[in-house]
GROMACS .gro file of N, CA and C in nm:
model
  198
    1VAL      N    1   9.819  13.768  14.405
    1VAL     CA    2   9.841  13.633  14.460
    1VAL      C    3   9.967  13.571  14.404
    2GLU      N    4  10.042  13.513  14.493
    2GLU     CA    5  10.171  13.450  14.451
    2GLU      C    6  10.151  13.312  14.386
    3LEU      N    7  10.036  13.268  14.374
    3LEU     CA    8  10.012  13.134  14.309
    3LEU      C    9  10.066  13.128  14.167
    4LEU      N   10  10.143  13.029  14.138
    4LEU     CA   11  10.190  13.014  14.004
    4LEU      C   12  10.083  12.977  13.901
    5ARG      N   13  10.080  13.045  13.787
    5ARG     CA   14   9.983  13.015  13.680
    5ARG      C   15  10.048  12.928  13.575
    6SER      N   16  10.184  12.949  13.553
    6SER     CA   17  10.248  12.878  13.451
    6SER      C   18  10.394  12.839  13.496
    7LEU      N   19  10.429  12.714  13.473
    7LEU     CA   20  10.569  12.668  13.510
    7LEU      C   21  10.611  12.560  13.416
    8GLU      N   22  10.742  12.530  13.422
    8GLU     CA   23  10.805  12.424  13.333
    8GLU      C   24  10.906  12.347  13.420
    9VAL      N   25  10.912  12.216  13.399
    9VAL     CA   26  11.012  12.138  13.475
    9VAL      C   27  11.103  12.072  13.370
   10GLU      N   28  11.232  12.086  13.386
   10GLU     CA   29  11.330  12.022  13.293
   10GLU      C   30  11.429  11.944  13.369
   11VAL      N   31  11.486  11.842  13.306
   11VAL     CA   32  11.602  11.763  13.367
   11VAL      C   33  11.711  11.766  13.265
   12ARG      N   34  11.836  11.764  13.311
   12ARG     CA   35  11.948  11.762  13.218
   12ARG      C   36  12.000  11.618  13.203
   13VAL      N   37  11.990  11.579  13.079
   13VAL     CA   38  12.021  11.437  13.043
   13VAL      C   39  12.136  11.442  12.942
   14LYS      N   40  12.246  11.386  12.973
   14LYS     CA   41  12.368  11.387  12.882
   14LYS      C   42  12.398  11.529  12.836
   15GLY      N   43  12.388  11.622  12.932
   15GLY     CA   44  12.425  11.766  12.902
   15GLY      C   45  12.318  11.844  12.833
   16LYS      N   46  12.203  11.790  12.802
   16LYS     CA   47  12.100  11.865  12.735
   16LYS      C   48  11.982  11.872  12.820
   17TRP      N   49  11.909  11.994  12.829
   17TRP     CA   50  11.789  12.006  12.902
   17TRP      C   51  11.669  11.960  12.826
   18VAL      N   52  11.589  11.878  12.894
   18VAL     CA   53  11.474  11.806  12.840
   18VAL      C   54  11.354  11.841  12.925
   19ILE      N   55  11.246  11.895  12.860
   19ILE     CA   56  11.117  11.923  12.930
   19ILE      C   57  11.049  11.799  12.966
   20VAL      N   58  11.019  11.777  13.097
   20VAL     CA   59  10.944  11.663  13.144
   20VAL      C   60  10.806  11.693  13.193
   21GLY      N   61  10.777  11.822  13.211
   21GLY     CA   62  10.650  11.864  13.249
   21GLY      C   63  10.632  12.005  13.241
   22SER      N   64  10.502  12.050  13.215
   22SER     CA   65  10.465  12.191  13.209
   22SER      C   66  10.319  12.203  13.247
   23ASN      N   67  10.284  12.321  13.294
   23ASN     CA   68  10.145  12.347  13.331
   23ASN      C   69  10.123  12.495  13.301
   24ASP      N   70  10.032  12.528  13.211
   24ASP     CA   71  10.005  12.673  13.176
   24ASP      C   72   9.879  12.725  13.235
   25ASP      N   73   9.805  12.641  13.312
   25ASP     CA   74   9.677  12.682  13.374
   25ASP      C   75   9.674  12.625  13.520
   26ASN      N   76   9.783  12.640  13.596
   26ASN     CA   77   9.776  12.591  13.732
   26ASN      C   78   9.680  12.663  13.827
   27ARG      N   79   9.614  12.588  13.916
   27ARG     CA   80   9.526  12.645  14.008
   27ARG      C   81   9.547  12.582  14.151
   28ARG      N   82   9.660  12.527  14.172
   28ARG     CA   83   9.688  12.462  14.305
   28ARG      C   84   9.820  12.508  14.356
   29ARG      N   85   9.827  12.499  14.493
   29ARG     CA   86   9.965  12.532  14.554
   29ARG      C   87  10.059  12.412  14.546
   30LEU      N   88  10.008  12.286  14.562
   30LEU     CA   89  10.082  12.167  14.549
   30LEU      C   90  10.075  12.119  14.404
   31ILE      N   91  10.190  12.128  14.341
   31ILE     CA   92  10.199  12.095  14.200
   31ILE      C   93  10.282  11.969  14.186
   32LYS      N   94  10.221  11.867  14.117
   32LYS     CA   95  10.292  11.741  14.097
   32LYS      C   96  10.308  11.717  13.945
   33PHE      N   97  10.420  11.654  13.907
   33PHE     CA   98  10.444  11.615  13.775
   33PHE      C   99  10.485  11.464  13.777
   34GLY      N  100  10.437  11.383  13.691
   34GLY     CA  101  10.483  11.246  13.672
   34GLY      C  102  10.543  11.231  13.538
   35PHE      N  103  10.659  11.156  13.535
   35PHE     CA  104  10.730  11.135  13.407
   35PHE      C  105  10.805  11.008  13.419
   36ASP      N  106  10.845  10.955  13.303
   36ASP     CA  107  10.926  10.831  13.298
   36ASP      C  108  11.057  10.850  13.362
   37ARG      N  109  11.109  10.745  13.419
   37ARG     CA  110  11.235  10.749  13.496
   37ARG      C  111  11.349  10.781  13.389
   38VAL      N  112  11.438  10.878  13.438
   38VAL     CA  113  11.552  10.918  13.355
   38VAL      C  114  11.663  10.929  13.455
   39GLU      N  115  11.785  10.914  13.397
   39GLU     CA  116  11.909  10.945  13.469
   39GLU      C  117  11.952  11.083  13.441
   40ALA      N  118  11.942  11.173  13.538
   40ALA     CA  119  11.965  11.316  13.516
   40ALA      C  120  12.075  11.360  13.604
   41THR      N  121  12.141  11.468  13.558
   41THR     CA  122  12.244  11.538  13.636
   41THR      C  123  12.198  11.671  13.685
   42GLY      N  124  12.076  11.708  13.656
   42GLY     CA  125  12.023  11.834  13.701
   42GLY      C  126  11.870  11.847  13.686
   43LEU      N  127  11.813  11.932  13.761
   43LEU     CA  128  11.667  11.962  13.763
   43LEU      C  129  11.653  12.116  13.755
   44ARG      N  130  11.563  12.159  13.669
   44ARG     CA  131  11.545  12.306  13.662
   44ARG      C  132  11.392  12.329  13.655
   45ILE      N  133  11.349  12.423  13.740
   45ILE     CA  134  11.206  12.462  13.740
   45ILE      C  135  11.201  12.615  13.697
   46THR      N  136  11.125  12.635  13.594
   46THR     CA  137  11.110  12.770  13.541
   46THR      C  138  10.971  12.818  13.575
   47MET      N  139  10.962  12.920  13.669
   47MET     CA  140  10.830  12.975  13.703
   47MET      C  141  10.802  13.095  13.609
   48LYS      N  142  10.705  13.076  13.525
   48LYS     CA  143  10.681  13.173  13.419
   48LYS      C  144  10.585  13.287  13.453
   49LYS      N  145  10.468  13.247  13.508
   49LYS     CA  146  10.364  13.349  13.538
   49LYS      C  147  10.297  13.320  13.675
   50THR      N  148  10.254  13.426  13.731
   50THR     CA  149  10.169  13.419  13.852
   50THR      C  150  10.026  13.480  13.821
   51TYR      N  151   9.947  13.473  13.917
   51TYR     CA  152   9.811  13.533  13.907
   51TYR      C  153   9.815  13.677  13.955
   52GLY      N  154   9.915  13.757  13.912
   52GLY     CA  155   9.920  13.896  13.943
   52GLY      C  156  10.036  13.941  14.028
   53ALA      N  157  10.098  13.853  14.113
   53ALA     CA  158  10.210  13.887  14.190
   53ALA      C  159  10.334  13.912  14.105
   54GLU      N  160  10.418  14.013  14.145
   54GLU     CA  161  10.539  14.034  14.073
   54GLU      C  162  10.640  13.920  14.095
   55ASN      N  163  10.649  13.862  14.208
   55ASN     CA  164  10.741  13.758  14.242
   55ASN      C  165  10.666  13.631  14.289
   56ALA      N  166  10.724  13.516  14.274
   56ALA     CA  167  10.670  13.391  14.329
   56ALA      C  168  10.778  13.327  14.414
   57LYS      N  169  10.733  13.246  14.517
   57LYS     CA  170  10.826  13.183  14.605
   57LYS      C  171  10.820  13.030  14.587
   58LEU      N  172  10.926  12.970  14.582
   58LEU     CA  173  10.932  12.816  14.577
   58LEU      C  174  10.986  12.772  14.715
   59PHE      N  175  10.902  12.697  14.778
   59PHE     CA  176  10.937  12.652  14.918
   59PHE      C  177  11.004  12.515  14.925
   60GLU      N  178  10.960  12.426  14.842
   60GLU     CA  179  11.017  12.286  14.853
   60GLU      C  180  11.006  12.217  14.723
   61VAL      N  181  11.102  12.131  14.690
   61VAL     CA  182  11.102  12.041  14.575
   61VAL      C  183  11.136  11.903  14.623
   62ARG      N  184  11.056  11.808  14.584
   62ARG     CA  185  11.077  11.667  14.618
   62ARG      C  186  11.079  11.588  14.493
   63CYS      N  187  11.168  11.485  14.487
   63CYS     CA  188  11.173  11.395  14.377
   63CYS      C  189  11.167  11.248  14.424
   64TYR      N  190  11.086  11.170  14.378
   64TYR     CA  191  11.073  11.029  14.420
   64TYR      C  192  11.082  10.936  14.303
   65GLU      N  193  11.134  10.813  14.328
   65GLU     CA  194  11.140  10.710  14.232
   65GLU      C  195  11.029  10.612  14.266
   66SER      N  196  10.949  10.581  14.164
   66SER     CA  197  10.838  10.486  14.190
   66SER      C  198  10.849  10.367  14.095
   0.00000   0.00000   0.00000
């Protein structure tokens, strides 16, 4: 199954990567993270593990200001 089991979300703030979200026991296809507003110059998603598949696919990333 290509479903992600473990992933991490980071943002680049003033040249340094900061972890703003992680999930080590994911069981959903739609994954959401909420974090405080930051002024960032980059976004990085690290897909760590799946539930058995050799590869995972990322289809869409959305960022919203609330």
